[in-house]
mmCIF file of C-alpha atoms in Angstrom:
data_model
loop_
_atom_site.group_PDB
_atom_site.id
_atom_site.type_symbol
_atom_site.label_atom_id
_atom_site.label_comp_id
_atom_site.label_asym_id
_atom_site.label_seq_id
_atom_site.Cartn_x
_atom_site.Cartn_y
_atom_site.Cartn_z
ATOM 1 C CA MET A 1313 81.379 146.785 25.486
ATOM 2 C CA GLN A 1314 79.980 143.336 26.099
ATOM 3 C CA ALA A 1315 82.248 140.405 25.328
ATOM 4 C CA PRO A 1316 81.516 138.832 21.906
ATOM 5 C CA PHE A 1317 79.270 135.798 22.086
ATOM 6 C CA TYR A 1318 80.590 132.488 20.881
ATOM 7 C CA ASN A 1319 78.486 129.756 19.342
ATOM 8 C CA VAL A 1320 80.571 126.664 19.880
ATOM 9 C CA LYS A 1321 79.732 123.190 18.593
ATOM 10 C CA TYR A 1322 81.855 120.298 19.724
ATOM 11 C CA GLU A 1323 82.203 116.610 19.274
ATOM 12 C CA ILE A 1324 84.179 114.339 21.587
ATOM 13 C CA LEU A 1325 86.229 111.755 19.692
ATOM 14 C CA SER A 1326 88.538 109.451 21.643
ATOM 15 C CA ARG A 1327 88.982 112.056 24.392
ATOM 16 C CA LYS A 1328 89.670 114.700 21.741
ATOM 17 C CA ILE A 1329 87.472 117.663 21.057
ATOM 18 C CA VAL A 1330 86.966 119.453 17.753
ATOM 19 C CA PHE A 1331 85.601 122.990 17.681
ATOM 20 C CA ILE A 1332 83.663 124.955 15.127
ATOM 21 C CA ALA A 1333 83.528 128.499 16.407
ATOM 22 C CA LYS A 1334 81.812 131.582 15.062
ATOM 23 C CA ARG A 1335 82.495 135.104 16.238
ATOM 24 C CA ASN A 1336 81.157 138.261 14.661
ATOM 25 C CA GLY A 1337 79.681 136.159 11.869
ATOM 26 C CA ARG A 1338 83.023 134.751 10.680
ATOM 27 C CA GLN A 1339 83.607 131.023 10.410
ATOM 28 C CA GLY A 1340 86.484 129.799 12.495
ATOM 29 C CA ALA A 1341 86.448 126.081 11.829
ATOM 30 C CA ASP A 1342 90.235 125.930 12.000
ATOM 31 C CA VAL A 1343 90.247 127.145 15.593
ATOM 32 C CA MET A 1344 90.715 124.388 18.162
ATOM 33 C CA ALA A 1345 90.743 125.099 21.856
ATOM 34 C CA ASP A 1346 92.829 122.060 22.703
ATOM 35 C CA SER A 1347 93.800 118.803 21.081
ATOM 36 C CA LEU A 1348 93.119 117.063 24.373
ATOM 37 C CA PHE A 1349 89.811 117.235 26.187
ATOM 38 C CA ALA A 1350 90.228 119.280 29.385
ATOM 39 C CA ASP A 1351 87.844 118.423 32.196
ATOM 40 C CA GLU A 1352 88.676 121.724 33.909
ATOM 41 C CA TYR A 1353 86.713 123.670 31.293
ATOM 42 C CA ILE A 1354 83.471 121.684 31.747
ATOM 43 C CA LYS A 1355 82.571 123.029 35.189
ATOM 44 C CA CYS A 1356 85.192 125.704 35.459
ATOM 45 C CA LYS A 1357 86.756 126.142 38.892
ATOM 46 C CA LEU A 1358 90.130 127.419 37.802
ATOM 47 C CA CYS A 1359 89.709 130.487 40.006
ATOM 48 C CA PRO A 1360 87.965 131.156 43.338
ATOM 49 C CA ARG A 1361 84.868 132.413 41.494
ATOM 50 C CA LYS A 1362 84.063 128.757 40.781
ATOM 51 C CA CYS A 1363 81.454 129.798 38.246
ATOM 52 C CA ASN A 1364 80.960 126.137 37.198
ATOM 53 C CA ILE A 1365 80.297 127.259 33.621
ATOM 54 C CA ASN A 1366 80.838 124.778 30.793
ATOM 55 C CA ARG A 1367 83.250 126.840 28.774
ATOM 56 C CA TYR A 1368 82.923 124.498 25.818
ATOM 57 C CA LYS A 1369 79.426 125.937 25.473
ATOM 58 C CA SER A 1370 79.545 129.414 26.984
ATOM 59 C CA HIS A 1371 81.678 132.097 28.651
ATOM 60 C CA GLY A 1372 82.963 131.883 32.199
ATOM 61 C CA PHE A 1373 83.048 134.808 34.622
ATOM 62 C CA CYS A 1374 86.370 135.671 32.973
ATOM 63 C CA GLY A 1375 84.494 136.366 29.736
ATOM 64 C CA GLU A 1376 86.202 133.562 27.822
ATOM 65 C CA THR A 1377 85.346 130.171 26.391
ATOM 66 C CA ALA A 1378 87.775 127.241 26.233
ATOM 67 C CA ILE A 1379 89.368 128.742 23.121
ATOM 68 C CA ILE A 1380 92.561 130.659 23.825
ATOM 69 C CA ARG A 1381 92.395 134.334 22.933
ATOM 70 C CA ALA A 1382 95.363 136.673 23.037
ATOM 71 C CA ALA A 1383 95.680 140.375 22.223
ATOM 72 C CA ARG A 1384 99.397 141.024 21.813
ATOM 73 C CA ALA A 1385 102.759 139.266 21.701
ATOM 74 C CA SER A 1386 105.819 141.480 21.678
ATOM 75 C CA VAL A 1387 109.100 142.406 23.311
ATOM 76 C CA HIS A 1388 108.379 144.289 26.526
ATOM 77 C CA MET A 1389 111.094 146.441 28.079
ATOM 78 C CA TRP A 1390 109.237 147.754 31.127
ATOM 79 C CA GLU A 1391 109.117 144.807 33.499
ATOM 80 C CA GLU A 1392 111.411 144.548 36.523
ATOM 81 C CA PRO A 1393 115.077 144.862 35.453
ATOM 82 C CA VAL A 1394 115.826 141.183 36.140
ATOM 83 C CA ILE A 1395 112.908 140.254 33.860
ATOM 84 C CA SER A 1396 113.340 142.650 30.939
ATOM 85 C CA GLY A 1397 117.105 143.094 31.161
ATOM 86 C CA GLU A 1398 118.665 144.513 28.011
ATOM 87 C CA ASN A 1399 116.867 142.195 25.590
ATOM 88 C CA GLY A 1400 113.320 142.481 26.880
ATOM 89 C CA SER A 1401 110.664 140.028 27.986
ATOM 90 C CA GLY A 1402 108.677 138.045 25.404
ATOM 91 C CA THR A 1403 105.251 139.096 26.620
ATOM 92 C CA ILE A 1404 101.949 137.500 25.576
ATOM 93 C CA PHE A 1405 98.794 139.267 26.759
ATOM 94 C CA PHE A 1406 95.796 136.947 27.039
ATOM 95 C CA SER A 1407 92.223 138.202 26.701
ATOM 96 C CA GLY A 1408 89.702 138.083 29.519
ATOM 97 C CA CYS A 1409 90.138 138.276 33.273
ATOM 98 C CA ASN A 1410 88.461 136.890 36.356
ATOM 99 C CA MET A 1411 89.074 139.982 38.503
ATOM 100 C CA LYS A 1412 87.090 142.747 36.779
ATOM 101 C CA CYS A 1413 88.803 145.454 38.827
ATOM 102 C CA VAL A 1414 87.040 148.803 38.524
ATOM 103 C CA PHE A 1415 90.410 150.481 37.913
ATOM 104 C CA CYS A 1416 91.742 147.951 35.390
ATOM 105 C CA GLN A 1417 94.836 149.187 33.575
ATOM 106 C CA ASN A 1418 94.350 146.798 30.621
ATOM 107 C CA HIS A 1419 90.592 147.114 30.236
ATOM 108 C CA THR A 1420 90.500 146.601 26.461
ATOM 109 C CA ILE A 1421 91.470 142.963 26.901
ATOM 110 C CA SER A 1422 90.210 142.226 30.414
ATOM 111 C CA ILE A 1423 86.608 142.883 29.401
ATOM 112 C CA GLY A 1424 86.992 141.012 26.130
ATOM 113 C CA GLU A 1425 87.114 143.835 23.591
ATOM 114 C CA ASN A 1426 90.373 142.788 21.948
ATOM 115 C CA GLY A 1427 91.929 139.452 21.150
ATOM 116 C CA ARG A 1428 92.314 136.791 18.500
ATOM 117 C CA GLU A 1429 91.481 133.106 18.836
ATOM 118 C CA ILE A 1430 94.494 130.817 18.603
ATOM 119 C CA THR A 1431 95.269 127.129 18.990
ATOM 120 C CA THR A 1432 97.736 125.569 21.401
ATOM 121 C CA LYS A 1433 99.941 124.874 18.396
ATOM 122 C CA ARG A 1434 99.866 128.530 17.373
ATOM 123 C CA LEU A 1435 100.801 129.520 20.914
ATOM 124 C CA VAL A 1436 103.906 127.339 20.660
ATOM 125 C CA GLU A 1437 104.790 129.084 17.401
ATOM 126 C CA ILE A 1438 104.513 132.439 19.183
ATOM 127 C CA PHE A 1439 106.968 131.208 21.821
ATOM 128 C CA TYR A 1440 109.517 130.507 19.083
ATOM 129 C CA GLU A 1441 108.839 133.793 17.267
ATOM 130 C CA LEU A 1442 109.563 135.700 20.461
ATOM 131 C CA GLU A 1443 112.672 133.616 21.086
ATOM 132 C CA GLU A 1444 113.970 134.653 17.659
ATOM 133 C CA LYS A 1445 113.785 138.274 18.832
ATOM 134 C CA GLY A 1446 116.314 137.513 21.553
ATOM 135 C CA VAL A 1447 114.027 137.876 24.595
ATOM 136 C CA ASN A 1448 115.036 136.680 28.057
ATOM 137 C CA ASN A 1449 111.860 134.734 28.786
ATOM 138 C CA ILE A 1450 108.278 134.008 27.759
ATOM 139 C CA ASN A 1451 105.969 136.173 29.857
ATOM 140 C CA LEU A 1452 102.390 134.844 30.077
ATOM 141 C CA VAL A 1453 100.183 137.738 31.201
ATOM 142 C CA THR A 1454 96.783 136.874 32.708
ATOM 143 C CA ALA A 1455 96.728 133.337 31.371
ATOM 144 C CA ASP A 1456 95.032 132.055 34.544
ATOM 145 C CA HIS A 1457 91.750 131.106 32.868
ATOM 146 C CA PHE A 1458 93.555 129.241 30.063
ATOM 147 C CA ILE A 1459 95.869 127.139 32.236
ATOM 148 C CA PRO A 1460 94.827 123.723 30.841
ATOM 149 C CA SER A 1461 95.631 124.903 27.310
ATOM 150 C CA VAL A 1462 98.678 127.006 28.169
ATOM 151 C CA SER A 1463 100.259 124.197 30.190
ATOM 152 C CA LYS A 1464 99.849 121.921 27.174
ATOM 153 C CA SER A 1465 101.571 124.478 24.922
ATOM 154 C CA ILE A 1466 104.466 124.774 27.358
ATOM 155 C CA GLU A 1467 104.834 120.987 27.453
ATOM 156 C CA MET A 1468 104.789 120.869 23.645
ATOM 157 C CA ALA A 1469 107.523 123.508 23.464
ATOM 158 C CA LYS A 1470 109.683 121.869 26.112
ATOM 159 C CA ASN A 1471 109.354 118.507 24.350
ATOM 160 C CA LYS A 1472 110.797 120.202 21.272
ATOM 161 C CA GLY A 1473 113.771 121.439 23.272
ATOM 162 C CA PHE A 1474 112.579 124.998 24.005
ATOM 163 C CA GLU A 1475 114.879 126.397 26.702
ATOM 164 C CA LEU A 1476 113.776 129.927 27.598
ATOM 165 C CA PRO A 1477 112.304 130.352 31.093
ATOM 166 C CA PHE A 1478 108.502 130.610 31.279
ATOM 167 C CA LEU A 1479 107.086 133.380 33.442
ATOM 168 C CA PHE A 1480 103.524 133.372 34.793
ATOM 169 C CA ASN A 1481 102.200 136.900 35.338
ATOM 170 C CA THR A 1482 99.039 136.673 37.446
ATOM 171 C CA SER A 1483 96.583 138.490 39.708
ATOM 172 C CA SER A 1484 96.969 135.611 42.214
ATOM 173 C CA TYR A 1485 93.189 135.114 42.207
ATOM 174 C CA ILE A 1486 93.632 131.525 41.169
ATOM 175 C CA SER A 1487 93.041 128.115 42.703
ATOM 176 C CA VAL A 1488 95.901 125.995 44.007
ATOM 177 C CA ASP A 1489 94.656 123.052 41.938
ATOM 178 C CA ALA A 1490 95.025 125.179 38.806
ATOM 179 C CA LEU A 1491 98.512 126.286 39.802
ATOM 180 C CA ARG A 1492 99.599 122.702 40.360
ATOM 181 C CA GLN A 1493 99.046 122.058 36.658
ATOM 182 C CA LEU A 1494 101.988 124.428 36.118
ATOM 183 C CA ASP A 1495 104.305 122.712 38.586
ATOM 184 C CA GLY A 1496 107.574 121.982 36.798
ATOM 185 C CA LEU A 1497 106.599 124.118 33.802
ATOM 186 C CA ILE A 1498 106.856 127.669 35.155
ATOM 187 C CA ASP A 1499 110.278 129.010 36.098
ATOM 188 C CA ILE A 1500 109.335 132.489 37.286
ATOM 189 C CA TYR A 1501 106.145 133.608 39.001
ATOM 190 C CA LEU A 1502 105.152 137.262 38.903
ATOM 191 C CA PRO A 1503 102.033 137.431 41.106
ATOM 192 C CA ASP A 1504 100.136 140.448 42.390
ATOM 193 C CA PHE A 1505 99.131 140.936 45.989
ATOM 194 C CA LYS A 1506 96.467 143.568 45.390
ATOM 195 C CA TYR A 1507 94.483 143.833 48.608
ATOM 196 C CA PHE A 1508 95.142 143.117 52.262
ATOM 197 C CA LYS A 1509 91.585 143.759 53.405
ATOM 198 C CA SER A 1510 88.513 141.796 52.314
ATOM 199 C CA GLU A 1511 86.570 145.055 52.217
ATOM 200 C CA THR A 1512 88.919 146.469 49.578
ATOM 201 C CA GLY A 1513 88.714 143.309 47.498
ATOM 202 C CA LYS A 1514 84.937 143.507 47.662
ATOM 203 C CA LEU A 1515 84.840 147.206 46.795
ATOM 204 C CA TYR A 1516 87.182 147.200 43.810
ATOM 205 C CA SER A 1517 86.934 143.640 42.435
ATOM 206 C CA ASN A 1518 83.833 142.117 44.024
ATOM 207 C CA ALA A 1519 86.204 139.565 45.529
ATOM 208 C CA PRO A 1520 86.112 139.675 49.332
ATOM 209 C CA ASP A 1521 88.047 136.405 49.421
ATOM 210 C CA TYR A 1522 90.923 137.846 47.393
ATOM 211 C CA PRO A 1523 93.414 138.295 50.282
ATOM 212 C CA ASP A 1524 93.154 134.669 51.405
ATOM 213 C CA ALA A 1525 93.166 133.377 47.826
ATOM 214 C CA ALA A 1526 96.293 135.391 47.024
ATOM 215 C CA ARG A 1527 98.087 134.200 50.152
ATOM 216 C CA THR A 1528 97.357 130.568 49.312
ATOM 217 C CA ALA A 1529 98.354 131.000 45.666
ATOM 218 C CA ILE A 1530 101.643 132.742 46.454
ATOM 219 C CA LYS A 1531 102.483 130.043 48.987
ATOM 220 C CA GLU A 1532 102.043 127.427 46.244
ATOM 221 C CA MET A 1533 104.215 129.413 43.830
ATOM 222 C CA VAL A 1534 107.015 129.608 46.380
ATOM 223 C CA ARG A 1535 106.660 125.878 47.067
ATOM 224 C CA GLN A 1536 107.148 125.104 43.387
ATOM 225 C CA MET A 1537 110.520 126.830 43.432
ATOM 226 C CA LYS A 1538 111.772 124.136 45.802
ATOM 227 C CA ARG A 1539 112.535 121.950 42.796
ATOM 228 C CA PHE A 1540 115.571 124.199 42.367
ATOM 229 C CA ASP A 1541 118.603 124.283 44.661
ATOM 230 C CA LYS A 1542 117.894 127.907 45.581
ATOM 231 C CA PRO A 1543 114.625 129.885 45.832
ATOM 232 C CA TYR A 1544 115.807 132.171 43.033
ATOM 233 C CA TYR A 1545 118.668 132.502 40.577
ATOM 234 C CA ILE A 1546 119.883 135.597 38.761
ATOM 235 C CA ASP A 1547 122.662 135.057 36.240
ATOM 236 C CA GLU A 1548 125.771 137.078 35.493
ATOM 237 C CA LYS A 1549 123.786 139.310 33.124
ATOM 238 C CA ASN A 1550 121.410 140.217 35.961
ATOM 239 C CA VAL A 1551 118.571 138.203 34.393
ATOM 240 C CA MET A 1552 116.359 135.983 36.554
ATOM 241 C CA LYS A 1553 116.177 132.332 35.567
ATOM 242 C CA HIS A 1554 113.824 131.193 38.310
ATOM 243 C CA GLY A 1555 112.135 132.727 41.328
ATOM 244 C CA VAL A 1556 109.094 134.612 42.629
ATOM 245 C CA ILE A 1557 108.564 138.375 42.418
ATOM 246 C CA VAL A 1558 105.429 139.587 44.208
ATOM 247 C CA ARG A 1559 104.026 142.877 42.971
ATOM 248 C CA HIS A 1560 101.900 145.441 44.727
ATOM 249 C CA LEU A 1561 100.432 148.430 42.909
ATOM 250 C CA LEU A 1562 100.095 151.296 45.354
ATOM 251 C CA MET A 1563 96.609 152.777 45.088
ATOM 252 C CA PRO A 1564 95.557 156.352 45.929
ATOM 253 C CA GLY A 1565 94.962 156.462 49.670
ATOM 254 C CA GLY A 1566 96.171 152.865 49.987
ATOM 255 C CA LEU A 1567 99.423 153.418 51.871
ATOM 256 C CA LEU A 1568 98.392 151.631 55.075
ATOM 257 C CA GLU A 1569 97.162 148.561 53.233
ATOM 258 C CA ALA A 1570 100.323 148.512 51.133
ATOM 259 C CA LYS A 1571 102.475 148.552 54.259
ATOM 260 C CA LEU A 1572 100.520 145.629 55.716
ATOM 261 C CA ILE A 1573 101.116 143.647 52.524
ATOM 262 C CA VAL A 1574 104.842 144.380 52.509
ATOM 263 C CA ARG A 1575 105.150 143.402 56.161
ATOM 264 C CA GLU A 1576 103.306 140.123 55.704
ATOM 265 C CA LEU A 1577 105.322 139.161 52.644
ATOM 266 C CA TYR A 1578 108.647 139.945 54.268
ATOM 267 C CA GLU A 1579 107.827 138.269 57.575
ATOM 268 C CA THR A 1580 106.577 135.161 55.751
ATOM 269 C CA TYR A 1581 109.231 134.716 53.061
ATOM 270 C CA LYS A 1582 112.138 136.986 54.039
ATOM 271 C CA ASP A 1583 114.631 137.058 51.148
ATOM 272 C CA ASP A 1584 113.291 133.966 49.387
ATOM 273 C CA ILE A 1585 111.133 136.229 47.223
ATOM 274 C CA PHE A 1586 111.415 139.678 45.685
ATOM 275 C CA ILE A 1587 108.884 142.421 46.410
ATOM 276 C CA SER A 1588 108.115 144.873 43.611
ATOM 277 C CA LEU A 1589 106.402 148.100 44.671
ATOM 278 C CA MET A 1590 104.741 149.958 41.825
ATOM 279 C CA ASN A 1591 103.507 153.546 41.490
ATOM 280 C CA GLN A 1592 102.115 153.372 37.938
ATOM 281 C CA TYR A 1593 98.405 153.521 38.815
ATOM 282 C CA THR A 1594 96.542 155.441 36.120
ATOM 283 C CA PRO A 1595 92.891 156.515 36.531
ATOM 284 C CA ILE A 1596 91.122 154.753 33.651
ATOM 285 C CA LEU A 1597 87.417 154.013 33.256
ATOM 286 C CA VAL A 1598 86.790 154.846 36.895
ATOM 287 C CA ASN A 1599 83.398 156.306 37.811
ATOM 288 C CA VAL A 1600 84.181 159.366 39.888
ATOM 289 C CA ASP A 1601 80.807 159.230 41.644
ATOM 290 C CA ASP A 1602 81.312 155.638 42.812
ATOM 291 C CA TYR A 1603 85.074 155.681 43.471
ATOM 292 C CA PRO A 1604 86.218 159.251 44.150
ATOM 293 C CA LYS A 1605 89.487 158.096 45.767
ATOM 294 C CA LEU A 1606 90.570 156.436 42.522
ATOM 295 C CA MET A 1607 90.317 159.573 40.418
ATOM 296 C CA LYS A 1608 93.774 160.792 41.402
ATOM 297 C CA LYS A 1609 97.281 159.487 40.966
ATOM 298 C CA VAL A 1610 99.539 158.234 43.724
ATOM 299 C CA THR A 1611 101.610 161.065 45.159
ATOM 300 C CA GLU A 1612 105.370 160.999 45.324
ATOM 301 C CA VAL A 1613 105.148 161.434 49.103
ATOM 302 C CA GLU A 1614 102.908 158.356 49.485
ATOM 303 C CA TYR A 1615 105.180 156.234 47.360
ATOM 304 C CA ARG A 1616 108.348 157.371 49.099
ATOM 305 C CA LYS A 1617 106.813 156.511 52.475
ATOM 306 C CA LEU A 1618 106.079 152.988 51.222
ATOM 307 C CA ILE A 1619 109.632 152.514 49.945
ATOM 308 C CA ASP A 1620 111.112 153.828 53.189
ATOM 309 C CA TYR A 1621 108.880 151.480 55.168
ATOM 310 C CA ALA A 1622 110.067 148.464 53.175
ATOM 311 C CA VAL A 1623 113.715 149.446 53.632
ATOM 312 C CA ASP A 1624 113.244 149.964 57.365
ATOM 313 C CA LEU A 1625 111.711 146.489 57.634
ATOM 314 C CA GLY A 1626 114.864 145.044 56.135
ATOM 315 C CA VAL A 1627 113.659 144.280 52.608
ATOM 316 C CA VAL A 1628 116.712 143.812 50.391
ATOM 317 C CA ASN A 1629 115.261 141.886 47.472
ATOM 318 C CA GLY A 1630 112.960 144.559 46.146
ATOM 319 C CA PHE A 1631 112.190 146.782 43.204
ATOM 320 C CA MET A 1632 110.825 150.300 42.985
ATOM 321 C CA GLN A 1633 109.763 152.464 40.072
ATOM 322 C CA GLU A 1634 111.288 155.821 39.278
ATOM 323 C CA GLY A 1635 109.998 158.768 37.315
ATOM 324 C CA GLU A 1636 106.604 159.332 35.716
ATOM 325 C CA THR A 1637 105.220 155.837 35.173
ATOM 326 C CA CYS A 1638 101.521 156.656 35.610
ATOM 327 C CA LEU A 1639 100.898 157.474 31.972
ATOM 328 C CA GLU A 1640 98.519 155.833 29.504
ATOM 329 C CA SER A 1641 101.433 155.530 27.070
ATOM 330 C CA PHE A 1642 103.036 153.159 29.574
ATOM 331 C CA ILE A 1643 100.234 150.665 28.825
ATOM 332 C CA PRO A 1644 100.841 148.666 25.589
ATOM 333 C CA GLU A 1645 98.321 148.905 22.759
ATOM 334 C CA MET A 1646 96.361 145.659 22.493
ATOM 335 C CA ASP A 1647 96.291 145.523 18.689
ATOM 336 C CA GLU A 1648 96.767 141.748 18.206
ATOM 337 C CA ARG A 1649 100.347 142.358 17.155
ATOM 338 C CA GLY A 1650 102.342 139.131 17.039
ATOM 339 C CA ILE A 1651 99.250 136.941 17.459
#
């Protein structure tokens, strides 16, 4: 399904911008993208696509305008144990995505089918609503293309005394300049390292520059942790308060590339980061004629070989998944709950 088209009128008043948005024929005059004018949305270069689209007038490659859209806010129990813990992670799923992976596990929001428009003020309210549920952190999932607005919401919350850690859950296909807007605001980074080879990035995400972009982004995330005394901190309840956890989703037939990623991460950062190796790939919306390798699940043998390889390298700070995680029920329903 094609992303809904927005007709957006705007007027700049003293560096402020007021929106009147219509979607699906419904007036949304109360929806404001940001109370402060954000230059980054005019010729958008928040990610390596550098589509240069004026998102105050149209959609970027990500499928989104400058108005925040989110599809779900809820307590999530299935992140890494130091993230979810016993109380869960306060997860907010944002609509749109700049990757467009052919195997996307959250396709209903990444291609713009689901999501509700919200203001930066409403986003702050969601932070507090999740806090009331006792969560360990605020988990911002795929908020890359809304960084100017999300960073403002975080600042608003912190100025009100909000104390929960903020977690940025990202594909890592993001510019360093965009990430620097989050410096001092994000406590935990949860980036992907999807592809080691440019050819794989091109094949599955039309992003041959993904490996280099991810390396540069992860390096910046690790740098930002230097504001703390230690690269990571896990409290007495086994809950992370700050740090970087790099994820890799093992793909069918992708064992060699996965090993190369693990080796590079460990040789570069040693125990300053955590490496999370995932086996939950689920064949969804994949065209069998175009991508026959992706029509099967990862085997237990493949996954065990990857785990053994990481252990043999000396990886101590790592996570693995157990049991049958490659199920559609493992993927949350994007029903605008909590938005």
